[in-house]
Short mmCIF file of C-alpha atoms and ligand atoms in Angstrom, two decimals:
data_model
loop_
_atom_site.label_atom_id
_atom_site.label_comp_id
_atom_site.label_asym_id
_atom_site.label_seq_id
_atom_site.Cartn_x
_atom_site.Cartn_y
_atom_site.Cartn_z
CA MET A 1 0.00 0.00 0.00
CA LYS A 2 1.15 3.52 -0.81
CA LEU A 3 1.98 5.97 1.94
CA PRO A 4 -0.50 8.83 2.39
CA PRO A 5 0.93 12.27 1.46
CA PHE A 6 3.04 14.11 4.05
CA ALA A 7 5.66 16.86 4.23
CA LEU A 8 9.13 15.59 5.09
CA HIS A 9 11.44 17.76 7.21
CA VAL A 10 15.07 16.71 7.54
CA PRO A 11 16.78 18.85 10.20
CA ARG A 12 20.60 18.70 10.48
CA THR A 13 20.89 19.97 14.04
CA LEU A 14 19.08 19.22 17.27
CA ASP A 15 18.03 22.87 17.66
CA GLU A 16 16.42 22.76 14.23
CA ALA A 17 14.68 19.45 15.05
CA LEU A 18 13.32 20.79 18.35
CA ALA A 19 12.08 23.98 16.69
CA LEU A 20 10.23 21.91 14.08
CA ARG A 21 8.81 19.61 16.76
CA ALA A 22 7.46 22.65 18.66
CA ALA A 23 6.09 24.37 15.55
CA LEU A 24 4.41 21.42 13.80
CA GLY A 25 2.20 20.23 16.66
CA SER A 26 0.52 16.95 17.46
CA ASP A 27 -0.40 15.96 13.89
CA ALA A 28 3.28 15.75 12.95
CA LYS A 29 5.43 12.76 13.93
CA VAL A 30 9.11 12.14 14.57
CA LEU A 31 10.54 9.70 12.01
CA ALA A 32 13.44 7.54 13.21
CA GLY A 33 13.93 4.19 11.44
CA GLY A 34 10.34 4.19 10.18
CA GLN A 35 10.05 0.44 10.77
CA SER A 36 6.93 0.84 12.90
CA LEU A 37 5.69 4.28 11.86
CA LEU A 38 5.69 3.74 8.08
CA PRO A 39 3.76 0.42 8.19
CA MET A 40 1.17 2.13 10.43
CA MET A 41 0.88 4.94 7.90
CA ARG A 42 0.58 2.47 5.01
CA TYR A 43 -2.34 0.81 6.78
CA ARG A 44 -3.86 4.26 7.51
CA MET A 45 -3.65 3.67 11.27
CA LEU A 46 -1.85 7.05 11.41
CA ARG A 47 -2.01 10.00 9.00
CA PRO A 48 0.53 12.61 10.14
CA TYR A 49 0.66 15.60 7.79
CA ALA A 50 4.39 16.05 8.44
CA LEU A 51 7.35 13.89 9.48
CA ILE A 52 10.53 15.14 11.16
CA ASP A 53 13.35 12.78 10.15
CA ILE A 54 15.87 12.90 13.02
CA THR A 55 18.39 10.47 11.55
CA ARG A 56 20.56 13.22 9.95
CA VAL A 57 21.19 14.94 13.29
CA GLU A 58 24.79 13.90 13.87
CA SER A 59 24.72 14.13 17.66
CA LEU A 60 21.88 11.58 17.80
CA ALA A 61 23.90 8.91 15.95
CA ARG A 62 26.44 8.44 18.77
CA LEU A 63 26.79 5.11 20.56
CA ASP A 64 28.99 5.69 23.64
CA THR A 65 30.22 2.69 25.59
CA ALA A 66 32.16 4.25 28.49
CA PRO A 67 31.88 5.09 31.31
CA ALA A 68 28.24 4.13 30.68
CA VAL A 69 26.45 2.93 27.57
CA ARG A 70 24.50 5.74 25.89
CA MET A 71 22.59 5.07 22.67
CA GLY A 72 21.54 8.17 20.74
CA ALA A 73 18.13 8.28 19.09
CA ALA A 74 19.51 7.50 15.63
CA VAL A 75 21.49 4.43 16.78
CA THR A 76 20.09 1.39 14.99
CA HIS A 77 19.77 -2.22 16.10
CA ALA A 78 22.55 -3.03 13.58
CA ASP A 79 24.86 -0.38 15.13
CA VAL A 80 24.53 -2.20 18.46
CA GLU A 81 25.08 -5.55 16.77
CA ARG A 82 28.34 -4.21 15.26
CA CYS A 83 29.65 -2.65 18.49
CA GLU A 84 33.10 -4.15 19.10
CA ARG A 85 33.54 -3.48 22.81
CA ALA A 86 34.41 -6.61 24.86
CA GLY A 87 32.56 -7.77 27.97
CA ALA A 88 29.46 -9.65 29.07
CA LEU A 89 27.20 -6.60 28.75
CA PHE A 90 28.25 -6.02 25.15
CA ASP A 91 27.92 -9.72 24.29
CA LEU A 92 24.36 -9.50 25.60
CA LEU A 93 23.55 -6.29 23.71
CA ARG A 94 24.93 -7.77 20.47
CA ALA A 95 23.04 -11.06 20.88
CA HIS A 96 19.84 -9.18 21.66
CA ALA A 97 20.15 -6.86 18.66
CA ALA A 98 21.04 -9.71 16.30
CA GLU A 99 17.78 -11.52 16.97
CA ILE A 100 15.56 -8.60 15.93
CA ALA A 101 13.86 -9.27 12.59
CA PHE A 102 16.18 -9.25 9.54
CA LEU A 103 19.15 -7.09 8.57
CA PRO A 104 17.15 -4.54 6.49
CA VAL A 105 14.91 -3.87 9.53
CA ARG A 106 17.89 -3.84 11.92
CA SER A 107 19.79 -1.41 9.68
CA ARG A 108 17.00 1.18 9.90
CA GLY A 109 15.07 0.56 13.13
CA THR A 110 16.40 2.39 16.18
CA VAL A 111 16.71 1.35 19.81
CA VAL A 112 15.13 4.57 21.09
CA GLY A 113 12.33 4.42 18.48
CA SER A 114 11.52 0.98 19.80
CA LEU A 115 11.25 2.35 23.36
CA VAL A 116 9.02 5.24 22.27
CA HIS A 117 6.85 2.85 20.25
CA ALA A 118 6.52 0.67 23.41
CA ASP A 119 5.29 -2.46 21.68
CA PRO A 120 5.01 -5.08 24.48
CA ALA A 121 6.53 -7.61 22.04
CA GLY A 122 9.52 -5.34 21.34
CA ASP A 123 12.93 -6.62 22.36
CA TRP A 124 14.53 -3.42 23.68
CA PRO A 125 11.79 -2.54 26.19
CA LEU A 126 12.52 -5.87 27.92
CA LEU A 127 16.32 -5.72 28.02
CA LEU A 128 16.67 -2.02 28.76
CA THR A 129 14.02 -2.15 31.49
CA ALA A 130 15.87 -5.08 33.07
CA LEU A 131 19.12 -3.08 32.91
CA ASP A 132 17.39 -0.07 34.49
CA ALA A 133 17.93 2.33 31.57
CA THR A 134 17.00 6.00 31.54
CA VAL A 135 15.50 7.88 28.59
CA GLU A 136 16.64 11.46 27.93
CA LEU A 137 14.15 13.83 26.32
CA ALA A 138 14.36 17.41 25.07
CA SER A 139 12.03 20.16 23.90
CA LEU A 140 12.41 23.92 23.55
CA ARG A 141 11.24 24.03 27.19
CA GLY A 142 14.29 22.10 28.41
CA ARG A 143 15.55 18.59 29.06
CA ARG A 144 14.50 15.79 31.37
CA ALA A 145 15.44 12.18 32.10
CA VAL A 146 12.93 9.45 32.93
CA ALA A 147 13.56 5.92 34.17
CA LEU A 148 12.48 3.53 31.41
CA ARG A 149 10.34 1.70 33.98
CA ASP A 150 8.23 4.88 34.22
CA PHE A 151 8.69 6.00 30.61
CA ILE A 152 6.77 3.00 29.24
CA ARG A 153 3.32 3.52 30.74
CA GLY A 154 1.65 0.58 29.02
CA ALA A 155 1.23 -1.14 25.68
CA MET A 156 2.09 1.36 22.88
CA ASP A 157 2.08 4.18 25.43
CA SER A 158 5.24 6.07 26.37
CA ASP A 159 5.86 9.33 28.18
CA VAL A 160 6.78 11.65 25.28
CA GLN A 161 5.12 15.06 25.28
CA VAL A 162 3.90 16.46 21.97
CA ASP A 163 6.80 18.94 21.67
CA GLU A 164 9.51 16.50 22.79
CA ILE A 165 12.10 14.35 21.06
CA ALA A 166 13.68 11.40 22.88
CA LEU A 167 17.44 11.94 22.62
CA ALA A 168 19.00 8.77 23.99
CA ALA A 169 18.76 5.73 26.22
CA THR A 170 21.46 5.43 28.88
CA LEU A 171 22.42 2.46 31.05
CA PRO A 172 23.64 2.94 34.61
CA GLU A 173 27.39 2.35 35.03
CA ARG A 174 26.69 -0.71 37.18
CA ALA A 175 25.25 -2.45 34.08
CA SER A 176 28.84 -2.76 32.81
CA GLY A 177 29.52 -5.07 35.78
CA LEU A 178 27.16 -7.73 34.42
CA VAL A 179 28.67 -11.15 35.16
CA ARG A 180 26.36 -13.68 33.51
CA TRP A 181 23.34 -13.54 31.30
CA GLY A 182 20.93 -15.87 29.61
CA ARG A 183 18.14 -15.01 27.21
CA CYS A 184 15.44 -16.97 25.47
CA LYS A 185 13.28 -15.47 22.73
CA LEU A 186 10.57 -17.81 21.48
CA MET A 187 9.18 -16.99 18.04
CA HIS A 188 6.72 -18.76 15.79
CA ARG A 189 9.19 -18.20 12.92
CA ALA A 190 12.75 -16.87 12.85
CA GLY A 191 12.84 -13.09 12.40
CA GLU A 192 9.44 -12.47 13.96
CA PHE A 193 8.47 -10.68 17.13
CA ALA A 194 8.75 -12.79 20.29
CA SER A 195 5.79 -14.84 21.46
CA ALA A 196 7.60 -15.22 24.80
CA SER A 197 10.88 -13.76 25.94
CA ALA A 198 12.96 -14.13 29.10
CA LEU A 199 16.17 -12.80 30.60
CA ALA A 200 18.28 -13.96 33.54
CA LEU A 201 20.99 -11.50 34.55
CA GLN A 202 23.59 -11.77 37.32
CA GLY A 203 25.18 -8.52 38.45
CA ALA A 204 28.61 -7.92 39.98
CA ASP A 205 27.07 -8.27 43.48
CA GLY A 206 26.02 -11.86 42.65
CA GLN A 207 22.32 -10.97 42.68
CA TRP A 208 20.11 -12.31 39.91
CA ALA A 209 17.34 -10.50 38.08
CA CYS A 210 14.72 -12.42 36.09
CA TRP A 211 12.50 -10.62 33.59
CA LEU A 212 9.88 -11.54 31.03
CA GLY A 213 8.95 -9.66 27.87
CA ALA A 214 6.34 -10.02 25.13
CA ILE A 215 3.73 -9.98 27.86
CA ASP A 216 0.98 -7.36 28.20
CA PRO A 217 1.16 -4.55 29.17
CA GLY A 218 4.98 -4.52 29.51
CA PRO A 219 8.08 -6.22 30.97
CA LEU A 220 7.52 -8.23 34.16
CA ALA A 221 10.13 -8.81 36.91
CA LEU A 222 10.11 -12.19 38.65
CA PRO A 223 11.90 -11.49 41.97
CA ALA A 224 10.93 -14.75 43.70
CA THR A 225 12.29 -16.79 40.79
CA ALA A 226 15.49 -14.70 40.79
CA ALA A 227 15.90 -15.36 44.53
CA ARG A 228 15.95 -19.12 43.84
CA LEU A 229 19.05 -18.85 41.63
CA PRO A 230 22.27 -19.38 43.61
CA ALA A 231 24.66 -16.40 43.85
CA ALA A 232 27.80 -18.49 43.33
CA GLY A 233 28.63 -22.18 43.46
CA GLY A 234 25.76 -24.41 44.53
CA LEU A 235 23.38 -26.05 42.12
CA LEU A 236 20.88 -24.51 39.77
CA PRO A 237 17.39 -25.77 40.66
CA PRO A 238 15.96 -28.20 38.07
CA ARG A 239 14.31 -26.61 35.03
CA ARG A 240 10.82 -27.70 36.13
CA ASP A 241 11.25 -25.95 39.51
CA ILE A 242 12.36 -22.68 37.91
CA ALA A 243 9.47 -22.90 35.44
CA ALA A 244 6.99 -23.65 38.25
CA SER A 245 8.21 -20.66 40.27
CA ALA A 246 8.01 -18.40 37.21
CA LEU A 247 4.51 -19.65 36.40
CA ASP A 248 3.29 -18.86 39.94
CA GLU A 249 4.69 -15.34 39.71
CA ILE A 250 3.24 -14.71 36.24
CA LEU A 251 -0.25 -15.85 37.19
CA ALA A 252 -0.16 -13.82 40.42
CA ALA A 253 1.08 -10.63 38.73
CA ARG A 254 -0.81 -10.89 35.42
CA PRO A 255 -3.94 -13.01 36.05
CA HIS A 256 -5.30 -12.03 32.60
CA VAL A 257 -2.53 -13.97 30.82
CA ASP A 258 -3.74 -17.14 29.11
CA PRO A 259 -2.43 -20.15 31.13
CA LEU A 260 -0.89 -21.76 28.03
CA ALA A 261 0.93 -18.55 27.16
CA ALA A 262 2.00 -18.18 30.80
CA SER A 263 3.44 -21.68 30.67
CA ARG A 264 5.42 -20.76 27.52
CA HIS A 265 6.81 -17.68 29.28
CA ALA A 266 7.73 -19.84 32.29
CA GLN A 267 9.58 -22.34 30.08
CA ALA A 268 11.44 -19.47 28.42
CA MET A 269 12.46 -18.24 31.88
CA ALA A 270 13.84 -21.65 32.84
CA ARG A 271 15.84 -21.84 29.60
CA ALA A 272 17.25 -18.33 30.08
CA ALA A 273 18.34 -19.24 33.63
CA GLU A 274 20.03 -22.42 32.39
CA GLN A 275 21.83 -20.53 29.64
CA ALA A 276 23.07 -17.96 32.15
CA TRP A 277 24.19 -20.67 34.55
CA GLN A 278 26.13 -22.49 31.87
CA GLY A 279 28.10 -19.25 31.48
CA VAL A 280 27.43 -18.49 27.85
CA ALA A 281 28.69 -14.99 28.54
CA ALA A 282 31.69 -16.00 30.62
C1 LIG B 1 9.22 -6.92 9.58
C2 LIG B 1 9.52 -6.31 10.93
C3 LIG B 1 9.92 -7.13 11.97
C4 LIG B 1 10.21 -6.58 13.22
N1 LIG B 1 10.61 -7.42 14.23
C5 LIG B 1 10.93 -6.90 15.42
C6 LIG B 1 11.38 -7.74 16.48
O1 LIG B 1 11.54 -8.95 16.36
N2 LIG B 1 11.67 -7.15 17.67
C7 LIG B 1 11.55 -5.80 17.87
O2 LIG B 1 11.83 -5.33 18.96
N3 LIG B 1 11.13 -4.99 16.89
C8 LIG B 1 10.82 -5.50 15.67
N4 LIG B 1 10.39 -4.67 14.68
C9 LIG B 1 10.20 -3.24 14.97
C10 LIG B 1 11.49 -2.47 14.74
O3 LIG B 1 12.44 -2.83 15.71
C11 LIG B 1 11.25 -0.96 14.80
O4 LIG B 1 12.38 -0.42 14.25
C12 LIG B 1 11.05 -0.32 16.16
O5 LIG B 1 9.98 -0.85 16.85
C13 LIG B 1 10.75 1.18 16.03
O6 LIG B 1 11.92 1.86 15.78
P1 LIG B 1 12.03 2.87 14.56
O7 LIG B 1 13.34 3.56 14.70
O8 LIG B 1 11.78 2.18 13.29
O9 LIG B 1 10.87 3.92 14.91
P2 LIG B 1 9.81 4.62 13.94
O10 LIG B 1 9.02 3.61 13.22
O11 LIG B 1 10.47 5.68 13.13
O12 LIG B 1 8.91 5.34 15.06
C14 LIG B 1 8.07 4.61 15.92
C15 LIG B 1 7.28 5.60 16.79
O13 LIG B 1 8.15 6.24 17.73
C16 LIG B 1 8.20 7.66 17.49
N5 LIG B 1 9.61 8.02 17.65
C17 LIG B 1 10.67 7.32 17.15
N6 LIG B 1 11.82 7.87 17.59
C18 LIG B 1 11.48 8.92 18.37
C19 LIG B 1 12.24 9.88 19.12
N7 LIG B 1 13.58 9.83 19.17
N8 LIG B 1 11.57 10.82 19.81
C20 LIG B 1 10.21 10.88 19.79
N9 LIG B 1 9.44 10.00 19.10
C21 LIG B 1 10.07 9.03 18.41
C22 LIG B 1 7.65 7.87 16.09
O14 LIG B 1 7.07 9.14 15.94
C23 LIG B 1 6.64 6.74 16.00
O15 LIG B 1 5.46 7.12 16.66
C24 LIG B 1 10.09 -5.18 13.42
C25 LIG B 1 9.70 -4.34 12.37
C26 LIG B 1 9.42 -4.89 11.13
C27 LIG B 1 9.01 -3.97 10.00
#
């Protein structure tokens, strides 16, 4: 299907982009990778009269890796996949990026666009929530930073005001101390969105965090399941015990989730924990 008509603005500086964002109002949209916005326009779910393409603003294309990871709003999934920095955190970021769709989508779609879009099945909302990321936003009124856990308010609902542009997603420095990780993305077919998705992360303090994605309305922490994973040494509980613990937590926290789907999420959690325990990242 053809795109409906729109005016395209391609600012080269952030000041120019913010001025356009303020002037064009709520019927204009920011265009990042266009991998969610353009399909929605093709299907006439959205009809913005103007798009502000932010991908030519040089300062938004930066991917900083030290002292903390900061991904500018024009950083694509493929940029993360190509990042050469060593360490468990970067192995995890690369593996996560590499499993998003196919290369043409990864070469255009952006990490920050994915957070703003807030699709519950999106991969970045899960990982960056688990890593306690912050989103930086700017408008002509000033700048602010919001914890991603608050930024995503629900399915397809994020905290971006009509005159704002999200500038970057930043990880706390402690994320660089990640020791082990495991992830399991279940898909009906390779390259699709997740039908269930799980992460098990062990920080430098030995503590585990267990998270699920692709679950309405957004990422779900499983603290009781995380508490069952041994800090160091010891034995990992059997897969069925981890899955049973995860299932209890899912059904308690999200009683609306279909029991079969909940069971798939719980199995994904057990597999992620096993992968982390086997030290894939070590
Ligand atoms: C075939 C296909 C398969 C896919 N599979 C997956 C998958 O497996 N996992 C996954 O996570 N994603 C998947 N995606 C989605 C893809 O990752 C998108 O790129 C992503 O969801 C949105 O990023 P974008 O840069 O393309 O944003 P856009 O489509 O450009 O924008 C999305 C929305 O966010 C707004 N926006 C974007 N950036 C900003 C900003 N900086 N400030 C303010 N507003 C902004 C836009 O106005 C729009 O409303 C898939 C997409 C396709 C087409």
